Short mmCIF file of C-alpha atoms and ligand atoms in Angstrom, two decimals:
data_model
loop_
_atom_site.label_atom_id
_atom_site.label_comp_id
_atom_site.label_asym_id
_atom_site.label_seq_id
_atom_site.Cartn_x
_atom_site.Cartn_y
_atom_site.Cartn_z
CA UNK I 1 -7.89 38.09 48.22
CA UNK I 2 -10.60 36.72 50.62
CA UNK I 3 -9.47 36.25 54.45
CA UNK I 4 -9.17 33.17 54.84
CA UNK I 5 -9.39 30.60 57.71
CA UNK I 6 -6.92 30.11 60.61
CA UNK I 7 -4.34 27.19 60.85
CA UNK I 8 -5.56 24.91 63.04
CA UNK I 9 -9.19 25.17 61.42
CA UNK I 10 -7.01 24.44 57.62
CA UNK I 11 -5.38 21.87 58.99
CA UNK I 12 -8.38 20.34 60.66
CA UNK I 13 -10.25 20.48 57.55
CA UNK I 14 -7.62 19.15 55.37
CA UNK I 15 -7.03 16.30 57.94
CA UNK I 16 -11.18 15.51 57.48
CA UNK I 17 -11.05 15.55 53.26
CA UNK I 18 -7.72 14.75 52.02
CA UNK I 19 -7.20 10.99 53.97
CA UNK I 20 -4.19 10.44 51.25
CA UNK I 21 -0.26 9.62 52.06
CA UNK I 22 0.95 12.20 49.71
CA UNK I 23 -1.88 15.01 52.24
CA UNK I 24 0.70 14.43 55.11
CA UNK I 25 3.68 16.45 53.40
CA UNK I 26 1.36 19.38 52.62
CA UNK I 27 0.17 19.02 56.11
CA UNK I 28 3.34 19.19 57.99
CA UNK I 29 4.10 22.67 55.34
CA UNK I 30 0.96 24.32 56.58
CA UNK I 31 1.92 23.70 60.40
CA UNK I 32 5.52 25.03 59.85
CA UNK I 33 3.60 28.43 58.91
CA UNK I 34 2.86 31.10 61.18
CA UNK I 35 -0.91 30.55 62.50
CA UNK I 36 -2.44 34.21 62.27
CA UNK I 37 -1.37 34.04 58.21
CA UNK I 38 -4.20 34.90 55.73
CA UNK I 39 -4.80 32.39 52.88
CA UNK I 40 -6.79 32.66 49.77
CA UNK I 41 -9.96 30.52 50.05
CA UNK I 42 -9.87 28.56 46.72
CA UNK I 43 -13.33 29.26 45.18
CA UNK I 44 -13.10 25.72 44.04
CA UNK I 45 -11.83 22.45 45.17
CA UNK I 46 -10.65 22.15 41.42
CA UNK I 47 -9.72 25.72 40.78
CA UNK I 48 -5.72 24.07 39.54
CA UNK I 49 -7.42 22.39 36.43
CA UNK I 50 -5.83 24.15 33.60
CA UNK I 51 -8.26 24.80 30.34
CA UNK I 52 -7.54 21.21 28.46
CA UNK I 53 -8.97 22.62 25.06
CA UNK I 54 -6.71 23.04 21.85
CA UNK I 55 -6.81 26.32 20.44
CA UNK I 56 -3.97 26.58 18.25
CA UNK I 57 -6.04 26.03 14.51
CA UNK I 58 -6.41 28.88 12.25
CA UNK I 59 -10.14 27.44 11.46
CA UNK I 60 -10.89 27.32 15.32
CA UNK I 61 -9.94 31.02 15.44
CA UNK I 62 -11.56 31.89 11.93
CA UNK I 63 -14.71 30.06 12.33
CA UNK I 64 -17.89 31.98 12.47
CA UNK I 65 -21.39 29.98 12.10
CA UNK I 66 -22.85 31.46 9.36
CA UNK I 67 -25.11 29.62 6.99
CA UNK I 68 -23.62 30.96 3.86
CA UNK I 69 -20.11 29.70 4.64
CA UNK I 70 -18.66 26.46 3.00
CA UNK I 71 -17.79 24.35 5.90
CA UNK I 72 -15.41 22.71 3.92
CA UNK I 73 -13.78 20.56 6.71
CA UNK I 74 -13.50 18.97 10.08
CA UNK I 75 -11.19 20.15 12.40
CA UNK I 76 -10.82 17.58 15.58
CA UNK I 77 -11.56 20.64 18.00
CA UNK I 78 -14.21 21.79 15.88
CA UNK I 79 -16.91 19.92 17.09
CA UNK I 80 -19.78 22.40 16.82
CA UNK I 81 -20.05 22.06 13.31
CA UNK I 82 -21.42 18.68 11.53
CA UNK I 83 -18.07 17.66 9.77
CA UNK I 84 -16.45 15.94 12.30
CA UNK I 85 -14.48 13.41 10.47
CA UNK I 86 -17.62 12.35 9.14
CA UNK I 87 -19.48 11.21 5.71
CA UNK I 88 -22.03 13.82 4.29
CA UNK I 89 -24.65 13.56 1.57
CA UNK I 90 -24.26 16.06 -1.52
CA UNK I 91 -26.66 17.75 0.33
CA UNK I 92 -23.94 17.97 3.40
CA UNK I 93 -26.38 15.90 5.27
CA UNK I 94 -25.28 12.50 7.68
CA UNK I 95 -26.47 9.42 6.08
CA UNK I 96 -28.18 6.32 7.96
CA UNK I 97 -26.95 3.40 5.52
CA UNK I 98 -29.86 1.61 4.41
CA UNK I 99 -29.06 -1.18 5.27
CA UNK I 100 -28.45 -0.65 8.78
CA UNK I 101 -31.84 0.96 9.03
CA UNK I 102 -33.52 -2.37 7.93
CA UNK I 103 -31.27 -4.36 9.98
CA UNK I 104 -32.21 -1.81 13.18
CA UNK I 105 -36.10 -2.69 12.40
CA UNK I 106 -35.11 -6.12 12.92
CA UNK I 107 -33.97 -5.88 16.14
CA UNK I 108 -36.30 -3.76 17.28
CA UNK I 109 -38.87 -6.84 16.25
CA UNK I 110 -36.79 -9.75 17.85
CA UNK I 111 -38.60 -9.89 20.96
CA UNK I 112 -35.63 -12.81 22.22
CA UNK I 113 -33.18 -9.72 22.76
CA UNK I 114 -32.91 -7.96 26.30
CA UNK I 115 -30.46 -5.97 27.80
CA UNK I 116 -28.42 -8.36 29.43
CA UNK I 117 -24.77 -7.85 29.85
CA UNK I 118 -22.61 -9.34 27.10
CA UNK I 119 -20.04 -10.94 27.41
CA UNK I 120 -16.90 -9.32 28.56
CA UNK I 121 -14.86 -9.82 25.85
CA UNK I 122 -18.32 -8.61 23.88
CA UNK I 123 -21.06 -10.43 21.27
CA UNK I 124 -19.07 -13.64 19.93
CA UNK I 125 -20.77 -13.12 16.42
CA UNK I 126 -19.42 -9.63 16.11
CA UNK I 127 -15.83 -10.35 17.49
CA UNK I 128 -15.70 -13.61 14.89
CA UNK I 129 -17.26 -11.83 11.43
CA UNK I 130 -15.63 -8.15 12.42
CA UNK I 131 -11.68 -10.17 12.12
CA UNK I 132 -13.38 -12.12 9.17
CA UNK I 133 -13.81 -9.48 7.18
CA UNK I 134 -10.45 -7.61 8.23
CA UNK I 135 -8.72 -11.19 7.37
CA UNK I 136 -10.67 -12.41 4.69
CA UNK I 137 -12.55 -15.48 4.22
CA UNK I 138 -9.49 -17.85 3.20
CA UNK I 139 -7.19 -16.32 6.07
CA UNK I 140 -4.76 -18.74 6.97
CA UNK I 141 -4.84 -17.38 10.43
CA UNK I 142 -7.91 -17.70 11.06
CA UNK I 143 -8.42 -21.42 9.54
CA UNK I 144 -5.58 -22.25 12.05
CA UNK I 145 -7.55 -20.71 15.02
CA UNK I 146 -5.12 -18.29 16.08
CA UNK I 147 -7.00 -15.15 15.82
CA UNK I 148 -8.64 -13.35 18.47
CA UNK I 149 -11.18 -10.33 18.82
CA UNK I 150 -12.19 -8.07 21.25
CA UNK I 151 -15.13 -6.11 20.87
CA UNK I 152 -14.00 -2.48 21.46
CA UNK I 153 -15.43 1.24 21.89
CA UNK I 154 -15.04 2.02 18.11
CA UNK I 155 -11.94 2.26 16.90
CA UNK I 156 -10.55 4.28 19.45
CA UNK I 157 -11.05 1.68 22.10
CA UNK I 158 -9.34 -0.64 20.07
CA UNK I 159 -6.35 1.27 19.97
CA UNK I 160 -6.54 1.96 23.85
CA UNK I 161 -6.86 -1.45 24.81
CA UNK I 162 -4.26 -3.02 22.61
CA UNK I 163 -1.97 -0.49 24.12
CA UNK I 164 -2.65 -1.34 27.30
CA UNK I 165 -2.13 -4.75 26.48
CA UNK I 166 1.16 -3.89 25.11
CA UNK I 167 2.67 -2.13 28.01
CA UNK I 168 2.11 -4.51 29.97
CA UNK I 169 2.66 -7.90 28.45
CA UNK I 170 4.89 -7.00 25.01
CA UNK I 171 8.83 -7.17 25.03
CA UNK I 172 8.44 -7.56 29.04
CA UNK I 173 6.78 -6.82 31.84
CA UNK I 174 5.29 -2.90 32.08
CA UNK I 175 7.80 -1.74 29.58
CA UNK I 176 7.00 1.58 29.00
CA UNK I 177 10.07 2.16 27.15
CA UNK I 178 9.58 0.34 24.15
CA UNK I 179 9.55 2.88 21.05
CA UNK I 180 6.33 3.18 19.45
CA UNK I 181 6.29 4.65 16.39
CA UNK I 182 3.60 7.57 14.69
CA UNK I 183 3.67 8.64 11.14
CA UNK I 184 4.32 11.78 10.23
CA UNK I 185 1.87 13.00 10.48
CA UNK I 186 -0.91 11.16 11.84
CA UNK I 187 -4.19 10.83 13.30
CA UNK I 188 -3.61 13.46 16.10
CA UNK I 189 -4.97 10.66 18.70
CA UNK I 190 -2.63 7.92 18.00
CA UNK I 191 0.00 9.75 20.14
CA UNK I 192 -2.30 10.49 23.05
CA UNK I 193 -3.42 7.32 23.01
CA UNK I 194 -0.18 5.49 23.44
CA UNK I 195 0.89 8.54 26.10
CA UNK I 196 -1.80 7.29 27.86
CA UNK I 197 -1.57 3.89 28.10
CA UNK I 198 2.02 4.79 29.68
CA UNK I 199 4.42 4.36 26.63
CA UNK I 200 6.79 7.24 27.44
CA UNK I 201 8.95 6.44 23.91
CA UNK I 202 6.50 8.10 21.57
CA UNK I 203 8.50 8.61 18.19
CA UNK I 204 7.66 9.73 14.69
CA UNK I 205 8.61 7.99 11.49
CA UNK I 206 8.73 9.90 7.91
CA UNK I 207 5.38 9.59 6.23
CA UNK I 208 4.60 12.77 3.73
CA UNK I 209 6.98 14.18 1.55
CA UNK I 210 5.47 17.74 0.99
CA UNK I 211 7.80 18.61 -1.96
CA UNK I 212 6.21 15.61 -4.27
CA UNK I 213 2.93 15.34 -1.86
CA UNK I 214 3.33 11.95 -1.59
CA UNK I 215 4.80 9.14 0.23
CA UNK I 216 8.34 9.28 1.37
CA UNK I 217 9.19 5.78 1.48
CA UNK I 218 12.81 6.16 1.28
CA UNK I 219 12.23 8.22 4.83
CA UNK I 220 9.53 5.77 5.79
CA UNK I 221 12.44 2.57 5.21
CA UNK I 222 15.00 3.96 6.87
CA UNK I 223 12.94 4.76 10.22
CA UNK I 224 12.21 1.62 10.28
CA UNK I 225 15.91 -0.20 9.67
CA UNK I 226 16.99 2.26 12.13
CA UNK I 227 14.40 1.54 14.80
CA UNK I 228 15.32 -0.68 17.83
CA UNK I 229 13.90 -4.29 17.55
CA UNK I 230 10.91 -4.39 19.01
CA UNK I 231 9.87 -1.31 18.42
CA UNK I 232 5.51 -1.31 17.76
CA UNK I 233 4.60 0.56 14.43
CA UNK I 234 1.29 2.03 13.84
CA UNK I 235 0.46 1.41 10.52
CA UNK I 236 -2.53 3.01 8.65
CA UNK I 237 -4.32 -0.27 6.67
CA UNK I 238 -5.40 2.10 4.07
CA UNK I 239 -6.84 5.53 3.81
CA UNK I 240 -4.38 7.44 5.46
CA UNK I 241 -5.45 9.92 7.83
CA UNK I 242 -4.34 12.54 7.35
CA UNK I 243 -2.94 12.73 3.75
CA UNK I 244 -4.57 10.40 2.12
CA UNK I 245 -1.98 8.81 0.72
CA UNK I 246 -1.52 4.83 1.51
CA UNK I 247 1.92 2.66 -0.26
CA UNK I 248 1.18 0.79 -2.81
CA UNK I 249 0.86 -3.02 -2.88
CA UNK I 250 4.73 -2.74 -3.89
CA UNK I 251 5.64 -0.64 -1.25
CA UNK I 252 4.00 -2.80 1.38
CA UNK I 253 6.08 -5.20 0.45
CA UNK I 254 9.18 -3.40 1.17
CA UNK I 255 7.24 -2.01 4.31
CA UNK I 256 6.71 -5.94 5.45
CA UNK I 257 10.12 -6.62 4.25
CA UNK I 258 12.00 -4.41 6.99
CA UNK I 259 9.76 -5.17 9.36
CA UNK I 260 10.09 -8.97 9.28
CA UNK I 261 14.19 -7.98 10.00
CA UNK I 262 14.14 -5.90 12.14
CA UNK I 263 11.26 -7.29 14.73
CA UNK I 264 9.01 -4.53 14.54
CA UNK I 265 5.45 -4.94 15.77
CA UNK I 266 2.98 -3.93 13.20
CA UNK I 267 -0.48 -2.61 15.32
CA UNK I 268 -2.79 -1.65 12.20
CA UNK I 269 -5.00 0.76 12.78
CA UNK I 270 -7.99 0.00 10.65
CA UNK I 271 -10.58 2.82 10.26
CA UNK I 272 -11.88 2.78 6.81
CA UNK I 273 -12.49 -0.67 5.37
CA UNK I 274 -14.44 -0.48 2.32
CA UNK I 275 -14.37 3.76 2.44
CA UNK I 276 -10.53 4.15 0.82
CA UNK I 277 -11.59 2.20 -2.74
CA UNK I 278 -15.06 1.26 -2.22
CA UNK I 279 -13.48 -2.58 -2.10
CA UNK I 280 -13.50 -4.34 1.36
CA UNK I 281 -10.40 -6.40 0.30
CA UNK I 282 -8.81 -4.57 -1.43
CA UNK I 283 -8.80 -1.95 1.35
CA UNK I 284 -7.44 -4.80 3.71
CA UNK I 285 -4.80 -5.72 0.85
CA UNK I 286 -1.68 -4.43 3.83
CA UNK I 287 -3.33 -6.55 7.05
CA UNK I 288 -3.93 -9.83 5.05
CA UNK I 289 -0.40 -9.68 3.45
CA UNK I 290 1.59 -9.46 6.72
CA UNK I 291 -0.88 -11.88 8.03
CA UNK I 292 0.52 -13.93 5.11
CA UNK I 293 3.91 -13.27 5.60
CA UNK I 294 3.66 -14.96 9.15
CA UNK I 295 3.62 -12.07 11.27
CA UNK I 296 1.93 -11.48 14.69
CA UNK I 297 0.04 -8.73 14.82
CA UNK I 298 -2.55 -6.07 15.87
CA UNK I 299 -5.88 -4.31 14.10
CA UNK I 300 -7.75 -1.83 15.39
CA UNK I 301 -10.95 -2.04 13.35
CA UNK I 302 -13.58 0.75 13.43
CA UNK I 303 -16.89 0.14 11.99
CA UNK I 304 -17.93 4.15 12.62
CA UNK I 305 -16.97 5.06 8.72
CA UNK I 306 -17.88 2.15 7.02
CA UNK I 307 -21.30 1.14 9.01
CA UNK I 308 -21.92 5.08 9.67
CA UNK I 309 -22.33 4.15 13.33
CA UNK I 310 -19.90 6.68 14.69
CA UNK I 311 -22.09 7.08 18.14
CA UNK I 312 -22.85 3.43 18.35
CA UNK I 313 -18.77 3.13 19.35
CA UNK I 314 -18.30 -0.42 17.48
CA UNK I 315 -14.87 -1.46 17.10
CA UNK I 316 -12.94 -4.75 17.26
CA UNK I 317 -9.69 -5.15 17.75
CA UNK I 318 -8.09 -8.68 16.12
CA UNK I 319 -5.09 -10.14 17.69
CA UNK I 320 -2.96 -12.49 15.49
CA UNK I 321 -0.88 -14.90 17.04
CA UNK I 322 0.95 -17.87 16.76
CA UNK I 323 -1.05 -20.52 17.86
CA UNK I 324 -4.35 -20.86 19.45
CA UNK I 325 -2.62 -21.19 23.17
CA UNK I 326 -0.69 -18.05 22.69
CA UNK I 327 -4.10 -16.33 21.19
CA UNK I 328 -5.65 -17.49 24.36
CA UNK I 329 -3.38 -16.34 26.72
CA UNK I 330 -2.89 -13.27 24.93
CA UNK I 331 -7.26 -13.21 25.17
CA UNK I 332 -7.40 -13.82 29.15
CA UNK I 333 -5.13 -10.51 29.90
CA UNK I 334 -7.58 -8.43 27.32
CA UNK I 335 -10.27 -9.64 29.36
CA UNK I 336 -8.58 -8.37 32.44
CA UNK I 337 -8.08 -5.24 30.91
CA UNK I 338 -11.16 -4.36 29.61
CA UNK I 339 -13.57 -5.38 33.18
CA UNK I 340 -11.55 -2.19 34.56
CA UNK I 341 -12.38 -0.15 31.80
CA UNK I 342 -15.72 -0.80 30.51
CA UNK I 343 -16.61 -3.88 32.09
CA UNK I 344 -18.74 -5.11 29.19
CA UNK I 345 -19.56 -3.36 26.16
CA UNK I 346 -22.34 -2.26 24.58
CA UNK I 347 -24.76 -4.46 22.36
CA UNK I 348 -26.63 -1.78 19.85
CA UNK I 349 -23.75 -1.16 17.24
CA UNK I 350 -22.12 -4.54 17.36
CA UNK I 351 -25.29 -6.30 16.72
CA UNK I 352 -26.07 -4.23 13.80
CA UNK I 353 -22.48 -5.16 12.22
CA UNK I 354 -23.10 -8.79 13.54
CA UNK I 355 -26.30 -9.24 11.71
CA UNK I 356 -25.24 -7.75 8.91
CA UNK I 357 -22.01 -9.53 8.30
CA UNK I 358 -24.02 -13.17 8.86
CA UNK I 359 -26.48 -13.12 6.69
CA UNK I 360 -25.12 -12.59 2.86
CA UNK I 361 -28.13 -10.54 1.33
CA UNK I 362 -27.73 -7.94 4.10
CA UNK I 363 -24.13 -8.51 3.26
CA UNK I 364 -23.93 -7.68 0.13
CA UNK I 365 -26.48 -4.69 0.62
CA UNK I 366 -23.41 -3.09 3.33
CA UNK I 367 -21.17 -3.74 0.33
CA UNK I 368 -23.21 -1.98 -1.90
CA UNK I 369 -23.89 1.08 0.72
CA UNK I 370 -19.88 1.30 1.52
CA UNK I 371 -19.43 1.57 -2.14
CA UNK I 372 -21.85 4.62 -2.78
CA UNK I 373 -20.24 6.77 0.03
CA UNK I 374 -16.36 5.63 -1.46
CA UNK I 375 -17.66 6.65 -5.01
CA UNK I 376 -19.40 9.99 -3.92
CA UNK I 377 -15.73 10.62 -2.53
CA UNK I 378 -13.85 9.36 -5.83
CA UNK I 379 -16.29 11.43 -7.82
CA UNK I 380 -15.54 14.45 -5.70
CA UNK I 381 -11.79 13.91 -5.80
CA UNK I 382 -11.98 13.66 -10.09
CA UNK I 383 -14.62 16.84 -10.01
CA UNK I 384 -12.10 18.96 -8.37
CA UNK I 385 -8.93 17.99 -9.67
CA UNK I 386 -10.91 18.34 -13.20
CA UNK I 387 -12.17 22.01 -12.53
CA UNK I 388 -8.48 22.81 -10.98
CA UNK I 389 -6.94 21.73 -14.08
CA UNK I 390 -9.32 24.02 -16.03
CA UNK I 391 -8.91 27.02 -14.34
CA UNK I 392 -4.76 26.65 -15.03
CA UNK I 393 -4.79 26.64 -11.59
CA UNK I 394 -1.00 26.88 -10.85
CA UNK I 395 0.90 23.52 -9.79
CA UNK I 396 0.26 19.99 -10.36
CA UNK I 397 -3.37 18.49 -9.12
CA UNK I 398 -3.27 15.20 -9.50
CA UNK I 399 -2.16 14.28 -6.08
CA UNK I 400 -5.79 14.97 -5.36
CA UNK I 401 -6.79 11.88 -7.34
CA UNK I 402 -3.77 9.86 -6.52
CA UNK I 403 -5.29 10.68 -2.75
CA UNK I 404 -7.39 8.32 -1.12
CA UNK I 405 -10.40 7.82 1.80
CA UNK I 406 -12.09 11.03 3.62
CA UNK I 407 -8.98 12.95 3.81
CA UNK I 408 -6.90 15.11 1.35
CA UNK I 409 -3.37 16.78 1.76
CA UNK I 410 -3.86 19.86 -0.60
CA UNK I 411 -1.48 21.24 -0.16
CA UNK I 412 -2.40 24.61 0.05
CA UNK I 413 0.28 26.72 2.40
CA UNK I 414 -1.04 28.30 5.53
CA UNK I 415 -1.45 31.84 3.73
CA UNK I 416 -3.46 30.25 0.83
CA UNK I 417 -5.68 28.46 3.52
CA UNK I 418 -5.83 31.89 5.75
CA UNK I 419 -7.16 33.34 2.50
CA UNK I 420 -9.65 31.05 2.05
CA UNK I 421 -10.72 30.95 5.93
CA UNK I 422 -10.74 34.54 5.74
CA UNK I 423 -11.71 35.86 2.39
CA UNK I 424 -13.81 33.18 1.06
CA UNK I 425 -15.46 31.34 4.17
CA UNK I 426 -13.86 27.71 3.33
CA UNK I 427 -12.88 26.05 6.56
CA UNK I 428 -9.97 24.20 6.53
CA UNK I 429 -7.21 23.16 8.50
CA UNK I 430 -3.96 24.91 9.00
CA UNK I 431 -2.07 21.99 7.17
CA UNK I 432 -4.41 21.97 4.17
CA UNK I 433 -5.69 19.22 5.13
CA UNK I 434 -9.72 18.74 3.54
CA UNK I 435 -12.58 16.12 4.30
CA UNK I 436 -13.76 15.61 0.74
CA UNK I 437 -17.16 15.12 2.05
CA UNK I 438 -17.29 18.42 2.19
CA UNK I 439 -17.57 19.05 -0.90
CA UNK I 440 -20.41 18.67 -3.10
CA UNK I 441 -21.83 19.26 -6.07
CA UNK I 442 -23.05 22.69 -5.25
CA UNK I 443 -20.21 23.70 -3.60
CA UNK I 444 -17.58 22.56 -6.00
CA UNK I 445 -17.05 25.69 -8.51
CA UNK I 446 -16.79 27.88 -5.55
CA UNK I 447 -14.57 26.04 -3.73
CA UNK I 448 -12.42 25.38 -6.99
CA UNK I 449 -11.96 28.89 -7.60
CA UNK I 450 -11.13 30.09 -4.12
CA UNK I 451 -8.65 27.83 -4.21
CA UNK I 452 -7.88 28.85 -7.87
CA UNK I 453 -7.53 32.80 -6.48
CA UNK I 454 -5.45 31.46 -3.40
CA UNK I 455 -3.09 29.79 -4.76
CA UNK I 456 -2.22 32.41 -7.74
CA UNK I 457 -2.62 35.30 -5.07
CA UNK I 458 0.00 33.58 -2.63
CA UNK I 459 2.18 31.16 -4.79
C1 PLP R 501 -7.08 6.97 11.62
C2 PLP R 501 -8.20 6.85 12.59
N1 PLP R 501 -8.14 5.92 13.53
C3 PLP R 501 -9.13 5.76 14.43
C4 PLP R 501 -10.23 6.58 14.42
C5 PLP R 501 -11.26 6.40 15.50
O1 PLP R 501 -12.43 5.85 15.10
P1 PLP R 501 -13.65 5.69 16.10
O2 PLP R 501 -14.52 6.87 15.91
O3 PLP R 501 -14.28 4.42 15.69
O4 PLP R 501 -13.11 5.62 17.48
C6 PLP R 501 -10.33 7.59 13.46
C7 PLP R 501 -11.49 8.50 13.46
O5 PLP R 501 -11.52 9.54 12.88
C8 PLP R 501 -9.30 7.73 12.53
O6 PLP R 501 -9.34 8.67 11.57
#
């Protein structure tokens, strides 16, 4: 321990730097102490920071960058590799759509642009075509002018701000008490996202029933029936991340059924239009049915997947209300919101999507580019499942079809996926959870027979 100063200097000094109320309590401590005692001189002024990092993955503590490995998979902490939640090539490469390459040429030639703030709220294009195409072109909603967007910081922002907005404004003032409900599992953000915004009622509802790896919809139901009224629901709008598994149109239904009865909010979280099926609407089947079925409601749209503009950070978050006053209202606190935040946000991304969305040959090109990365994943998903079933590979496989979007719930136990972190250089995560991007079609007979070894070594 270094000698360190005496009282009356300490006190001095913290007198001169720490001007706060809560500094007087710590000041009147350090008098009560006898003057000629030694204290540690802290090497920083932020030396109490603890280490924020995660390190509790197997493929964190497995992973070793070596060339020859199959990086098989994202894991959120794993950030020095190039899977991050992100679409690859078959040659494990990031792809620049097309289209959004021509439509970046464009504005690189539009010498009207400059860099002037946007609007708070953000571009009024983006905000209108980004809930178009979450709502659909016939949207009831939106022909009755009670829909509302706010052009986010991807997807992410749109979560944080409608939470925000929630707190304060939704079943009363501030109330951080009102239950907000996470699948089981989940996006492992969702939760701090909410925490953040100050909900202190995080709960969990049933999502994945690992005996059948599927849906447990029973589980699901009765979470919801027994939930307080008011309670917010995040709801995946297709894709689920992370098991890949979404209800089916039926099971919606039910889903929107409960709901309506029990006053639950439903706050969609949106991330992968046009990635789960390859189909914009179809993949926004959920949103535009409880939009139908009168409710008011959240989504938190990301256009990082589907536009491949993950650093651009374009998102928009659509508010549905119940009439254009409400939507207003409901508009003027977001605004609030989001000048202490971000203030405005950025143009780049959201005039990419913008352009794209308004002009119906650059349209349909997106359409066509979503649809090549969906399919490269559908193929993947059939390719695997196919060499599985070849190899007698013990258990059932077709939950790996039935899957859907980036993600895939193997299923693999955490001593199959040790074996194949250890033994046979596949990265994946501790749950047996897989980006199918990951795959390709040099990779696949490898990676079908590790997992063919793994699973008949450890049943
Ligand atoms: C379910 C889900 N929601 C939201 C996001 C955040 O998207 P963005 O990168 O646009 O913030 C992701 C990203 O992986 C996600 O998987």
């Amino acid at each position: 321990m270094q000698r360190g100063l005496h009282f009356p200097a300490h006190v001095d000094w913290f007198r001169k730097h720490f001007v706060l109320k809560g500094a007087e309590e710590m000041l009147f401590q350090l008098q009560s102490l006898p003057c000629d005692m030694d204290l540690p001189v802290p090497s920083s002024m932020l030396s109490a920071v603890g280490n924020g990092q995660e390190d509790s993955s197997l493929l964190h503590r497995a992973y070793e960058p070596n060339p020859q490995h199959v990086h098989w998979m994202v894991g959120r902490w794993h950030y020095l590799d190039h899977y991050k939640s992100a679409y690859r090539t078959d040659e494990g490469q990031p792809w620049v759509l097309p289209v959004v390459k021509k439509v970046e040429q464009k504005i690189a030639n539009d010498t009207s642009l400059n860099h002037e703030y946007l609007p708070i709220l953000g571009l009024p294009e983006f905000r209108a075509n980004a809930s178009r195409i979450a709502l659909g072109e016939d949207s009831c909603a939106i022909k009755e002018n009670r829909v509302g967007g706010v052009q986010c910081l991807g997807g992410t922002g749109a979560l944080r701000i409608g939470a925000e907005f929630l707190r304060r404004w939704y079943n009363g003032n501030n109330n951080t008490t009102t239950p907000v409900y996470i699948s089981s599992p989940s996006w492992e953000n969702h939760n701090s996202v909410f925490v953040n915004a100050g909900f202190k009622d995080i709960r969990a509802y049933r999502y994945w029933d690992a005996a059948k790896r599927g849906l447990d919809l029973e589980g699901l139901l009765e979470d919801m029936e027994s939930a307080p009224e008011f309670s917010i629901f995040i709801l995946h709008a297709c894709a689920h991340n992370p098991t890949g598994t979404d209800p089916t149109l039926e099971q919606w239904k039910q889903i929107a059924a409960v709901m309506k009865r029990r006053f639950l909010f439903p706050f969609f979280d949106s991330a992968y239009q046009g990635f789960a099926s390859g189909c914009l609407d179809r993949d926004a089947w959920a949103v535009r049915y409880f939009v139908s079925e009168g409710f008011e409601l959240f989504c938190a749209q990301s256009f990082s997947k589907n536009f491949g503009l993950y650093n651009e950070r374009v998102g928009n978050l659509s508010v549905v209300g119940k009439d254009t006053d409400n939507v207003q209202r409901v508009l003027s606190q977001m605004e609030k919101i989001v000048r202490t935040i971000w203030s405005n946000p950025p143009s780049q991304g959201a005039r990419i999507v913008a352009t794209t969305l308004t002009c119906p040959q650059l349209f349909a090109e997106w359409k066509d580019n979503v649809k090549t990365m969906a399919d490269r994943v559908l193929l993947m998903r059939s390719e695997l499942r196919a060499r599985l079933q070849a190899l007698g590979t013990p258990g059932t496989w077709n939950h790996i079809t039935e899957q859907i979007g980036m993600f895939s719930f193997t299923g693999l136990n955490p001593k199959q996926v040790e074996y194949m972190i250890k033994e046979k250089h596949i990265y994946l995560m501790a749950s047996g959870r897989i980006n199918m991007c990951g795959l390709t079609t040099k990779n696949l007979d490898y990676v079908a027979s590790s997992i063919h070894e793994a699973v008949t070594k450890f049943q």
